[in-house]
Amino acid sequence: MARRKLVAGNWKMHGLAADLAEVVAVSNAARTAGCDVALCLPATLIERAVRAAPGFPIGGQDVHQADKGAHTGCVSAAMLLDAGASLTIVGHSERREAQGETDANVKAKAEAALLAGLDVILCIGESDAVREAGAAVPTVLAQLDASLPASVADPSRFSVAYEPIWAIGTGKVPSVGDIGEMHSALRGRLKAAYGEAGDAIRILYGGSVKASNAAEIFAVEDVDGALVGGASLNATDFLPIIQAAR
Ligand code: PGA
């Protein structure tokens, strides 16, 4: 089935007021992009970015599963929505690794965010050691099974991002054959979980996507866009990736 591509940037812990000009430049180009575009920013910048680029999708990079409460340093879905965000990433490997987030946490976060009305990008991906051991596909499928929300009412609001940990920020990228093998396995699992809706869910690739490799990656079957870290920090690097998705 034809799915409209989504190119989402993940600024991680980057971005100050001076960088809002990059958000504006990306949002202007997104109007005629022919694909969906979004930027997931540090929580501190969300509201200012929404004001600077009205109507352009701005997201968070994580969300707490509870509405509110004694969770120092955390942000709820209601807070992201209140700041003007329309989406959030959950389960990024940097949070799974550094903050000890489990599949069960990620599932709870995805469910809470969808229920509150945020679109969700749920990340999964294998380590270098798992890939070397030849266990990438079963490992990532098990991670998907354990992280997926129980139901997805609107498949256009939920995406899965396959991000091999060893490819993030390293300049290393799996072969197009390996990306295709993983995305096809993920598609099968999404259909098994959600039936027809599983065919409409977008599966993004993430990990060292750049202007120079984006077109080749987007041409792979079942690659419905990208989650882009380093190359999303400025419009000069990000816009050619958006153009490659059209
Ligand atoms: P990268 O990061 O594009 O800098 O490799 C991707 C990500 O972590 O989402």
PDB file of N, CA and C and ligand atoms in Angstrom, residues 10 12 89 92-94 123 163 167-171 206-209 227-231, ligand 1:
ATOM      1  N   ASN A  10      15.042  14.644  15.130  1.00  0.00           N
ATOM      2  CA  ASN A  10      15.178  14.464  16.577  1.00  0.00           C
ATOM      3  C   ASN A  10      16.392  15.271  17.016  1.00  0.00           C
ATOM      4  N   LYS A  12      17.457  15.859  19.956  1.00  0.00           N
ATOM      5  CA  LYS A  12      18.116  15.378  21.178  1.00  0.00           C
ATOM      6  C   LYS A  12      18.383  16.579  22.110  1.00  0.00           C
ATOM      7  N   ILE A  89       8.266  11.214  20.414  1.00  0.00           N
ATOM      8  CA  ILE A  89       9.041   9.976  20.298  1.00  0.00           C
ATOM      9  C   ILE A  89       8.875   9.221  21.613  1.00  0.00           C
ATOM     10  N   HIS A  92      13.266   5.784  22.522  1.00  0.00           N
ATOM     11  CA  HIS A  92      14.552   5.960  21.837  1.00  0.00           C
ATOM     12  C   HIS A  92      15.640   5.173  22.571  1.00  0.00           C
ATOM     13  N   SER A  93      16.564   4.582  21.837  1.00  0.00           N
ATOM     14  CA  SER A  93      17.578   3.715  22.468  1.00  0.00           C
ATOM     15  C   SER A  93      18.429   4.480  23.475  1.00  0.00           C
ATOM     16  N   GLU A  94      18.598   5.802  23.258  1.00  0.00           N
ATOM     17  CA  GLU A  94      19.385   6.571  24.227  1.00  0.00           C
ATOM     18  C   GLU A  94      18.668   6.629  25.575  1.00  0.00           C
ATOM     19  N   CYS A 123      10.429   3.826  18.948  1.00  0.00           N
ATOM     20  CA  CYS A 123      11.734   3.378  18.442  1.00  0.00           C
ATOM     21  C   CYS A 123      12.114   1.989  18.967  1.00  0.00           C
ATOM     22  N   GLU A 163      15.764   1.729  14.422  1.00  0.00           N
ATOM     23  CA  GLU A 163      17.034   2.449  14.571  1.00  0.00           C
ATOM     24  C   GLU A 163      18.091   1.526  15.181  1.00  0.00           C
ATOM     25  N   ALA A 167      24.122   2.241  14.469  1.00  0.00           N
ATOM     26  CA  ALA A 167      24.085   3.174  13.331  1.00  0.00           C
ATOM     27  C   ALA A 167      23.814   4.610  13.779  1.00  0.00           C
ATOM     28  N   ILE A 168      23.416   4.789  15.043  1.00  0.00           N
ATOM     29  CA  ILE A 168      23.029   6.125  15.505  1.00  0.00           C
ATOM     30  C   ILE A 168      24.266   6.977  15.775  1.00  0.00           C
ATOM     31  N   GLY A 169      24.367   8.056  15.022  1.00  0.00           N
ATOM     32  CA  GLY A 169      25.450   9.024  15.231  1.00  0.00           C
ATOM     33  C   GLY A 169      26.838   8.503  14.879  1.00  0.00           C
ATOM     34  N   THR A 170      26.915   7.389  14.170  1.00  0.00           N
ATOM     35  CA  THR A 170      28.218   6.769  13.881  1.00  0.00           C
ATOM     36  C   THR A 170      28.644   6.913  12.430  1.00  0.00           C
ATOM     37  N   GLY A 171      27.688   7.280  11.551  1.00  0.00           N
ATOM     38  CA  GLY A 171      27.998   7.303  10.125  1.00  0.00           C
ATOM     39  C   GLY A 171      27.892   5.917   9.497  1.00  0.00           C
ATOM     40  N   GLY A 206      15.983   4.902  11.022  1.00  0.00           N
ATOM     41  CA  GLY A 206      16.801   5.939  11.650  1.00  0.00           C
ATOM     42  C   GLY A 206      18.194   5.424  11.969  1.00  0.00           C
ATOM     43  N   GLY A 207      19.174   6.322  11.880  1.00  0.00           N
ATOM     44  CA  GLY A 207      20.570   5.969  12.156  1.00  0.00           C
ATOM     45  C   GLY A 207      21.442   6.436  11.020  1.00  0.00           C
ATOM     46  N   SER A 208      22.088   7.614  11.222  1.00  0.00           N
ATOM     47  CA  SER A 208      23.028   8.169  10.248  1.00  0.00           C
ATOM     48  C   SER A 208      22.407   8.426   8.869  1.00  0.00           C
ATOM     49  N   VAL A 209      21.114   8.805   8.865  1.00  0.00           N
ATOM     50  CA  VAL A 209      20.510   9.231   7.588  1.00  0.00           C
ATOM     51  C   VAL A 209      21.067  10.612   7.237  1.00  0.00           C
ATOM     52  N   LEU A 227      13.744   8.854  10.764  1.00  0.00           N
ATOM     53  CA  LEU A 227      13.954   9.631  11.983  1.00  0.00           C
ATOM     54  C   LEU A 227      15.423  10.051  11.945  1.00  0.00           C
ATOM     55  N   VAL A 228      15.643  11.353  11.938  1.00  0.00           N
ATOM     56  CA  VAL A 228      16.965  11.906  11.641  1.00  0.00           C
ATOM     57  C   VAL A 228      17.482  12.690  12.829  1.00  0.00           C
ATOM     58  N   GLY A 229      18.660  12.354  13.319  1.00  0.00           N
ATOM     59  CA  GLY A 229      19.250  13.070  14.446  1.00  0.00           C
ATOM     60  C   GLY A 229      20.126  14.215  13.967  1.00  0.00           C
ATOM     61  N   GLY A 230      21.431  13.966  13.898  1.00  0.00           N
ATOM     62  CA  GLY A 230      22.416  15.011  13.599  1.00  0.00           C
ATOM     63  C   GLY A 230      22.087  15.852  12.376  1.00  0.00           C
ATOM     64  N   ALA A 231      21.617  15.194  11.318  1.00  0.00           N
ATOM     65  CA  ALA A 231      21.363  15.925  10.068  1.00  0.00           C
ATOM     66  C   ALA A 231      20.045  16.695  10.081  1.00  0.00           C
TER      67      ALA A 231
HETATM   68  P1  PGA B   1      21.479  10.165  13.870  1.00  0.00           P
HETATM   69  O1  PGA B   1      20.410   9.865  15.032  1.00  0.00           O
HETATM   70  O2  PGA B   1      20.696  10.530  12.632  1.00  0.00           O
HETATM   71  O3  PGA B   1      22.312  11.296  14.391  1.00  0.00           O
HETATM   72  O4  PGA B   1      22.258   8.904  13.659  1.00  0.00           O
HETATM   73  C1  PGA B   1      19.188   9.223  14.764  1.00  0.00           C
HETATM   74  C2  PGA B   1      18.396   9.058  16.036  1.00  0.00           C
HETATM   75  O5  PGA B   1      18.994   8.773  17.079  1.00  0.00           O
HETATM   76  O6  PGA B   1      17.155   9.212  16.023  1.00  0.00           O
END
